[in-house]
Coordinates of C-alpha atoms in Angstrom, one line a residue:
X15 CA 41.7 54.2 144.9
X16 CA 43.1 50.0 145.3
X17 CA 39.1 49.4 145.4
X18 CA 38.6 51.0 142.2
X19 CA 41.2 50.0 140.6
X20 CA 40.3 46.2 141.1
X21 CA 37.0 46.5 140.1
X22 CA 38.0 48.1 136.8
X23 CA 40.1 45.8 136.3
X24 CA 37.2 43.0 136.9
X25 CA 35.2 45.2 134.7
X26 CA 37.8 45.2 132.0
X27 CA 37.8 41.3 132.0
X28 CA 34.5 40.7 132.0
X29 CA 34.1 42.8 129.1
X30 CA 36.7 41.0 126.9
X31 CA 35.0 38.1 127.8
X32 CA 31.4 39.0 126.5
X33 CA 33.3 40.8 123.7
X34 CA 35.1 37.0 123.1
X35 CA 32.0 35.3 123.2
X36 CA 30.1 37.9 121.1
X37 CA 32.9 36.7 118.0
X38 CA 32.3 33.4 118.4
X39 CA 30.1 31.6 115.9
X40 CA 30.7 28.1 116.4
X41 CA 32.9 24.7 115.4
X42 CA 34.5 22.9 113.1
X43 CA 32.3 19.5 113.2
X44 CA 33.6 17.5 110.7
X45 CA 35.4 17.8 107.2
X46 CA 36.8 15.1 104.4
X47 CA 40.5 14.2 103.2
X48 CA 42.9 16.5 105.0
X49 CA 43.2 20.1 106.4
X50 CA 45.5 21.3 103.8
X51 CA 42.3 20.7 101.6
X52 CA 40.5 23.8 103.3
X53 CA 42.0 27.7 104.2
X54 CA 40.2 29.5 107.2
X55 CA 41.3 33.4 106.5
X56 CA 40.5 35.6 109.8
X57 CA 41.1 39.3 109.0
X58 CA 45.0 39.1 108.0
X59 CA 45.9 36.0 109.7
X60 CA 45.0 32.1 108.4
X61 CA 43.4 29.8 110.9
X62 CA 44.5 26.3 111.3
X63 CA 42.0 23.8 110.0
X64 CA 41.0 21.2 112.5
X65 CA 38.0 19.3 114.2
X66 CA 36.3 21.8 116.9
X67 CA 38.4 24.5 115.9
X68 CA 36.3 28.0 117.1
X69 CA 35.0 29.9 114.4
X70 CA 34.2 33.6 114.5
X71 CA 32.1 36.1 112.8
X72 CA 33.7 37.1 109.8
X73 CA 36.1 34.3 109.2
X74 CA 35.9 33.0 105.9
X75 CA 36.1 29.4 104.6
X76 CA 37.7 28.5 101.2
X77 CA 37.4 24.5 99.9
X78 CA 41.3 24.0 98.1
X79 CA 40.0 20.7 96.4
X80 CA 36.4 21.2 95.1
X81 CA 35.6 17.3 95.6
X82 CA 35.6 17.9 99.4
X83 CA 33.5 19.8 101.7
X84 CA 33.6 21.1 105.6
X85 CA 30.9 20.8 108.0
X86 CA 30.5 24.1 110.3
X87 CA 28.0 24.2 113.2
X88 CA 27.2 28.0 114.0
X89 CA 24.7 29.8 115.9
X90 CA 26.5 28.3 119.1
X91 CA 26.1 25.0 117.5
X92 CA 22.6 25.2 116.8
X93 CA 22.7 25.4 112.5
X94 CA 24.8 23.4 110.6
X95 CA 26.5 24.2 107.1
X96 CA 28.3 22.6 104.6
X97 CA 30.8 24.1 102.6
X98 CA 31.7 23.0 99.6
X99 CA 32.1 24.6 95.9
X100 CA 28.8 25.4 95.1
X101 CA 29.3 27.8 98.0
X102 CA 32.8 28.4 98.8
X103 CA 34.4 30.8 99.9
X104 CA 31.6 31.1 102.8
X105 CA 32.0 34.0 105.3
X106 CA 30.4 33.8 108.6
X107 CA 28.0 36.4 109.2
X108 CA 26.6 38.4 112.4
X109 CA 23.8 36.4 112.2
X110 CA 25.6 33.2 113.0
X111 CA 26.9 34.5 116.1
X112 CA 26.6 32.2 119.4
X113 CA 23.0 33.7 120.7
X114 CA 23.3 35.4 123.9
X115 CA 21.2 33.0 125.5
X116 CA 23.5 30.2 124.8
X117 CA 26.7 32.3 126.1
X118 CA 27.0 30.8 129.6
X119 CA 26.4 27.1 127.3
X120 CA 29.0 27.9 125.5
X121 CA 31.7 29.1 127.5
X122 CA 31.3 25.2 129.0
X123 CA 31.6 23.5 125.6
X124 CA 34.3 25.7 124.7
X125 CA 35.9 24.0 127.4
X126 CA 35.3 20.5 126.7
X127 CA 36.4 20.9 123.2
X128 CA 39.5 22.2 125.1
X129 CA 39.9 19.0 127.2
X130 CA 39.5 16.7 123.9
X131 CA 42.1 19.0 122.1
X132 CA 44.9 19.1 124.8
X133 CA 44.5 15.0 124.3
X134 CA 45.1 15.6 120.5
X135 CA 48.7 17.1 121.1
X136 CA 51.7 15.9 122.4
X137 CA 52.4 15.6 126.1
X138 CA 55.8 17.8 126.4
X139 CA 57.6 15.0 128.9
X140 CA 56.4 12.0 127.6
X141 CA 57.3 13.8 123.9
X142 CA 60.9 14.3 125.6
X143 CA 61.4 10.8 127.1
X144 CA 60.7 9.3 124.2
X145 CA 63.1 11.1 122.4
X146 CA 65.7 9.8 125.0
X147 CA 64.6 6.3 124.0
X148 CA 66.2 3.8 121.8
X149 CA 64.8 2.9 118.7
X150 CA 63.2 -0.2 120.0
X151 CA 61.0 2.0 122.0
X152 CA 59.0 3.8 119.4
X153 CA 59.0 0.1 118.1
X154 CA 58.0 -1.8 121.1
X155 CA 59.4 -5.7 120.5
X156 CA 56.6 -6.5 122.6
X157 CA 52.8 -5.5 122.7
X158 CA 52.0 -2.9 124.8
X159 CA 48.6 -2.0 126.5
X160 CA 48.1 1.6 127.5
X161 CA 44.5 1.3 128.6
X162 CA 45.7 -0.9 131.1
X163 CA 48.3 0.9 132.1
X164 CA 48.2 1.7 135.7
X165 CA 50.7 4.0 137.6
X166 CA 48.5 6.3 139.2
X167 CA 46.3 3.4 140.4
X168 CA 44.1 0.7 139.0
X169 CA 41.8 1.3 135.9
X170 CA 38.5 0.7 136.4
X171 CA 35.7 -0.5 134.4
X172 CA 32.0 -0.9 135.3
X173 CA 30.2 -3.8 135.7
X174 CA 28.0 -5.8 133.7
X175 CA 27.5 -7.9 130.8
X176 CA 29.3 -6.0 127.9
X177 CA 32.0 -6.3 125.4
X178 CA 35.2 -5.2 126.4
X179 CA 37.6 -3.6 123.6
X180 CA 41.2 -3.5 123.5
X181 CA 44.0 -1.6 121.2
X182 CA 47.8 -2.4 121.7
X183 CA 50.4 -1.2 120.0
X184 CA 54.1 -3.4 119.3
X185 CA 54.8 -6.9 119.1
X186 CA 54.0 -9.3 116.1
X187 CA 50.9 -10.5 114.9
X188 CA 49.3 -12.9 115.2
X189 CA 48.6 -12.3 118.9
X190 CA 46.6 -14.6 121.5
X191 CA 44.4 -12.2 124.0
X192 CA 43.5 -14.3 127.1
X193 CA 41.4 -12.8 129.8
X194 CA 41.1 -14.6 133.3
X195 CA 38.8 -13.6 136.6
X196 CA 41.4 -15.2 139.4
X197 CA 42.2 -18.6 137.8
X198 CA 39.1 -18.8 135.8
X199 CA 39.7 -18.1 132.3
X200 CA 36.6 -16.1 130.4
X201 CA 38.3 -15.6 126.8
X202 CA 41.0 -17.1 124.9
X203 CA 40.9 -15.4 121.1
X204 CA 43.7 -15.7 118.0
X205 CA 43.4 -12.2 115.9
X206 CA 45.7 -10.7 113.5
X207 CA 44.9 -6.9 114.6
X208 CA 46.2 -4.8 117.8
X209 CA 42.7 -4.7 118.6
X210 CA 39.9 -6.9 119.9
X211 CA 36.0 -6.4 120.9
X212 CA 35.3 -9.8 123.0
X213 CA 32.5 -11.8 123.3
X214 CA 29.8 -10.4 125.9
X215 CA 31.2 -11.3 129.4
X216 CA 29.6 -10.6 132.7
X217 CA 32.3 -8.4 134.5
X218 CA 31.2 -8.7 138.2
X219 CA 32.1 -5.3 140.5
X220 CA 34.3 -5.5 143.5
X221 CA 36.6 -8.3 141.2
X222 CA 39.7 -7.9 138.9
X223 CA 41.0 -9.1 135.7
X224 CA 43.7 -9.6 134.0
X225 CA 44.6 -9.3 130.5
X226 CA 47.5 -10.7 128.8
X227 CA 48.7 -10.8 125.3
X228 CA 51.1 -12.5 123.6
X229 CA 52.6 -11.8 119.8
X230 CA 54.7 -14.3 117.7
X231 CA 57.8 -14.2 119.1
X232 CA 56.5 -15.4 122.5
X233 CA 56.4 -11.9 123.9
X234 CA 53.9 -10.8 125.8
X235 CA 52.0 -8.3 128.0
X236 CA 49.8 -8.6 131.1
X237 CA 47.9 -6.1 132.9
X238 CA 44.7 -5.2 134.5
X239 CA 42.2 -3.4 135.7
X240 CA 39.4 -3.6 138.7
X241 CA 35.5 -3.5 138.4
X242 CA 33.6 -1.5 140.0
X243 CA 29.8 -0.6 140.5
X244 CA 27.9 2.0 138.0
X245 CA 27.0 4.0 140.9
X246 CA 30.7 4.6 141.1
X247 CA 31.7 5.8 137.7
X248 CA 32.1 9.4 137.8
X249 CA 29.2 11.4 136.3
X250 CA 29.2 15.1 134.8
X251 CA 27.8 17.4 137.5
X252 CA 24.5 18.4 136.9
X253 CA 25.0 22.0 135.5
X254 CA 27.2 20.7 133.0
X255 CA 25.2 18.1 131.9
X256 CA 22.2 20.5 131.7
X257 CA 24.6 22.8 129.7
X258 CA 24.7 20.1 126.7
X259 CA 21.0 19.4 126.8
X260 CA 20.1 23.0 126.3
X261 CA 22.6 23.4 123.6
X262 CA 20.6 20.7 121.9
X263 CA 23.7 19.2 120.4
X264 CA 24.0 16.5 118.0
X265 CA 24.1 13.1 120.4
X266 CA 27.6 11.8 118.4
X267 CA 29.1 14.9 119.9
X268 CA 27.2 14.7 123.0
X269 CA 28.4 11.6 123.9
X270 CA 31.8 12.3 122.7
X271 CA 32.4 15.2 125.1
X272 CA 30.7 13.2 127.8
X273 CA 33.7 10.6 127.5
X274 CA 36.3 13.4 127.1
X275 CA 35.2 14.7 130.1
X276 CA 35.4 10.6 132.5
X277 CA 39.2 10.5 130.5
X278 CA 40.5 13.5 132.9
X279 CA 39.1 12.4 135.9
X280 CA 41.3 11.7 138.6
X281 CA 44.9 9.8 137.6
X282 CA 44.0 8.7 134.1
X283 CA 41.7 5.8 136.1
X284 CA 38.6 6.1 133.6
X285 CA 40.7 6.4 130.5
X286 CA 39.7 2.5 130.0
X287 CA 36.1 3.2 130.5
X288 CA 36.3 6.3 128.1
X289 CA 37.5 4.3 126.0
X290 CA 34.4 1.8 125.7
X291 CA 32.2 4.5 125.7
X292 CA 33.9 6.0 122.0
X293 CA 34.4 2.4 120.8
X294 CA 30.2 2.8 120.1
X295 CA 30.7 5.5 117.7
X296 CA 32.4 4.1 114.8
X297 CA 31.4 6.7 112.4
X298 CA 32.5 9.9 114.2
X299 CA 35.9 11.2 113.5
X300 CA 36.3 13.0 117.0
X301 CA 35.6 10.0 118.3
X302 CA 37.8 7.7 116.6
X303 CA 40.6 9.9 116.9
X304 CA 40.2 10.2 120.1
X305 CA 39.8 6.2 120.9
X306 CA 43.2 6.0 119.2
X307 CA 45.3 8.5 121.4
X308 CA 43.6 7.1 124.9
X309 CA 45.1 3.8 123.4
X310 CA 48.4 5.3 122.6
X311 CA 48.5 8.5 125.3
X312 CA 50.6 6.7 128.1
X313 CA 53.5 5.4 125.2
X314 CA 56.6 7.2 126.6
X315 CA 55.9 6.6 129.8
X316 CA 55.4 2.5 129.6
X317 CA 58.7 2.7 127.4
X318 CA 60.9 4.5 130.3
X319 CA 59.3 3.2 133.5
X320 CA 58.4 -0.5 132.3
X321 CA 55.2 -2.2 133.1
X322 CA 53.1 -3.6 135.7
X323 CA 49.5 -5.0 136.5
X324 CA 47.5 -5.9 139.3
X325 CA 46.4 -9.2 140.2
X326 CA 43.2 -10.9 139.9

């Protein structure tokens, strides 16, 4: 009777799950000016507007402002369609359903664009430390480096002759970014912005650097991180990365999801190298917005527990 009862109950899950997939339609991919701009009506209930939201079959897409438009991908990603006016409100049909070929696909996508939104929302403790913080904190006097941030161990880089970009947040501009190999010193740059792209500089593996910045007032940060070899930088396992090249997606995205995945590896070690990989895509918004919270994610946490680098 136990046996029978546990395999309907298997039965019964992996039905909702087909059933779940069978709904889906696709993504948000991109839309202009703000979310408030758009209404996503599902049956009775509205859907929150946001990049990679899930669509489903029969949800229907109004434009609020008729100069902007929404970009869907449906068909499991496959078609893409822009709302605007002309064509609003649009209703996703049966037709735009995820293909059951592409279910097991996307069931895997579904969670990366899971992985990119958990970074888009606020970490509970960190949210609750910093709102045991004093003013100062949500204002750092001084510049602070998340990236480089390093409690749960060094962050790494790989090696080679690249640019390296930085954000920061706090402090007063100007700032002065010097980066130094041991006692060798391989940039020293004035700029206005909490952010820098060096020059190209060969980063040799098995070495650290360290980075320090200094504001106006003579404050300043310094930090670090370790280079290692590109044989050593984690990469997506095999299936997965076979998943995203059957679903043919767009290589923005691709490459997107492939740095989503490298940022929640281990102890937030490859958040740095993430980071580099998203700084290339300047004209995606999933991208940029997620380049800004890597640089931003660790904020409560430098604010309560102080800072510290490793040495060259």
């Amino acid at each position: 009777m136990m046996k029978k009862v546990c395999i309907g109950v298997v039965l019964l899950g992996w039905l909702w799950s087909v059933h779940a997939i069978a709904q889906d339609a696709g993504w948000i991919n991109y839309f202009d000016g703000t979310p408030e701009n758009y209404q996503i009506k599902r049956g009775n209930e509205m859907v929150p507007v946001g990049l990679f939201t899930v669509l489903q079959v029969g949800d229907k897409i109004s434009i609020n402002n008729p100069q902007n438009a929404i970009e869907l991908r449906l068909d499991g990603g496959i078609q893409e369609v822009k709302v605007t006016k002309e064509n609003s409100p649009f209703q996703i049909g049966m037709d735009n359903q995820v293909p059951p070929l592409l279910n097991k696909q996307w069931i895997r996508i579904k969670a990366l664009f899971n992985d990119w939104l958990k970074f888009m929302q606020p970490d509970s403790e960190q949210a609750e430390n910093a709102s045991e913080q004093p003013n100062n904190c949500a204002s750092p006097s001084k510049p602070l480096v998340a990236l480089l941030e390093n409690m749960g161990g060094p962050a790494f880089l790989s090696s080679g002759e690249r640019s390296l970009h930085l954000q920061w947040y706090g402090g007063k501009s100007p700032y002065r970014v010097l980066i130094q190999q041991r006692h060798n010193r391989l940039l020293s740059k004035i700029t206005l912005k909490p952010a820098i792209e060096t020059k190209v500089i060969n980063f040799e593996a098995n070495k650290s650097y360290r980075v320090t910045i200094f504001d106006a007032k003579g404050e300043f940060f310094m930090g670090g991180f370790r280079v290692i070899e590109p044989t050593m930088v984690p990469t997506m396992p095999e299936a997965l990365q076979e998943v995203l090249q059957i679903a043919n997606l767009p290589d923005n995205l691709h490459q997107t999801l492939q740095a989503t995945w490298l940022a929640v590896q281990t102890r937030n070690n490859w958040i740095l190298e993430a980071y580099q990989q998203l700084a290339r895509l300047t004209n995606y918004p999933p991208a940029q917005l997620l380049k800004k919270v890597l640089s931003q994610k660790q904020e409560a946490s430098l604010c309560n527990r102080g800072l510290r680098g490793i040495r060259g």
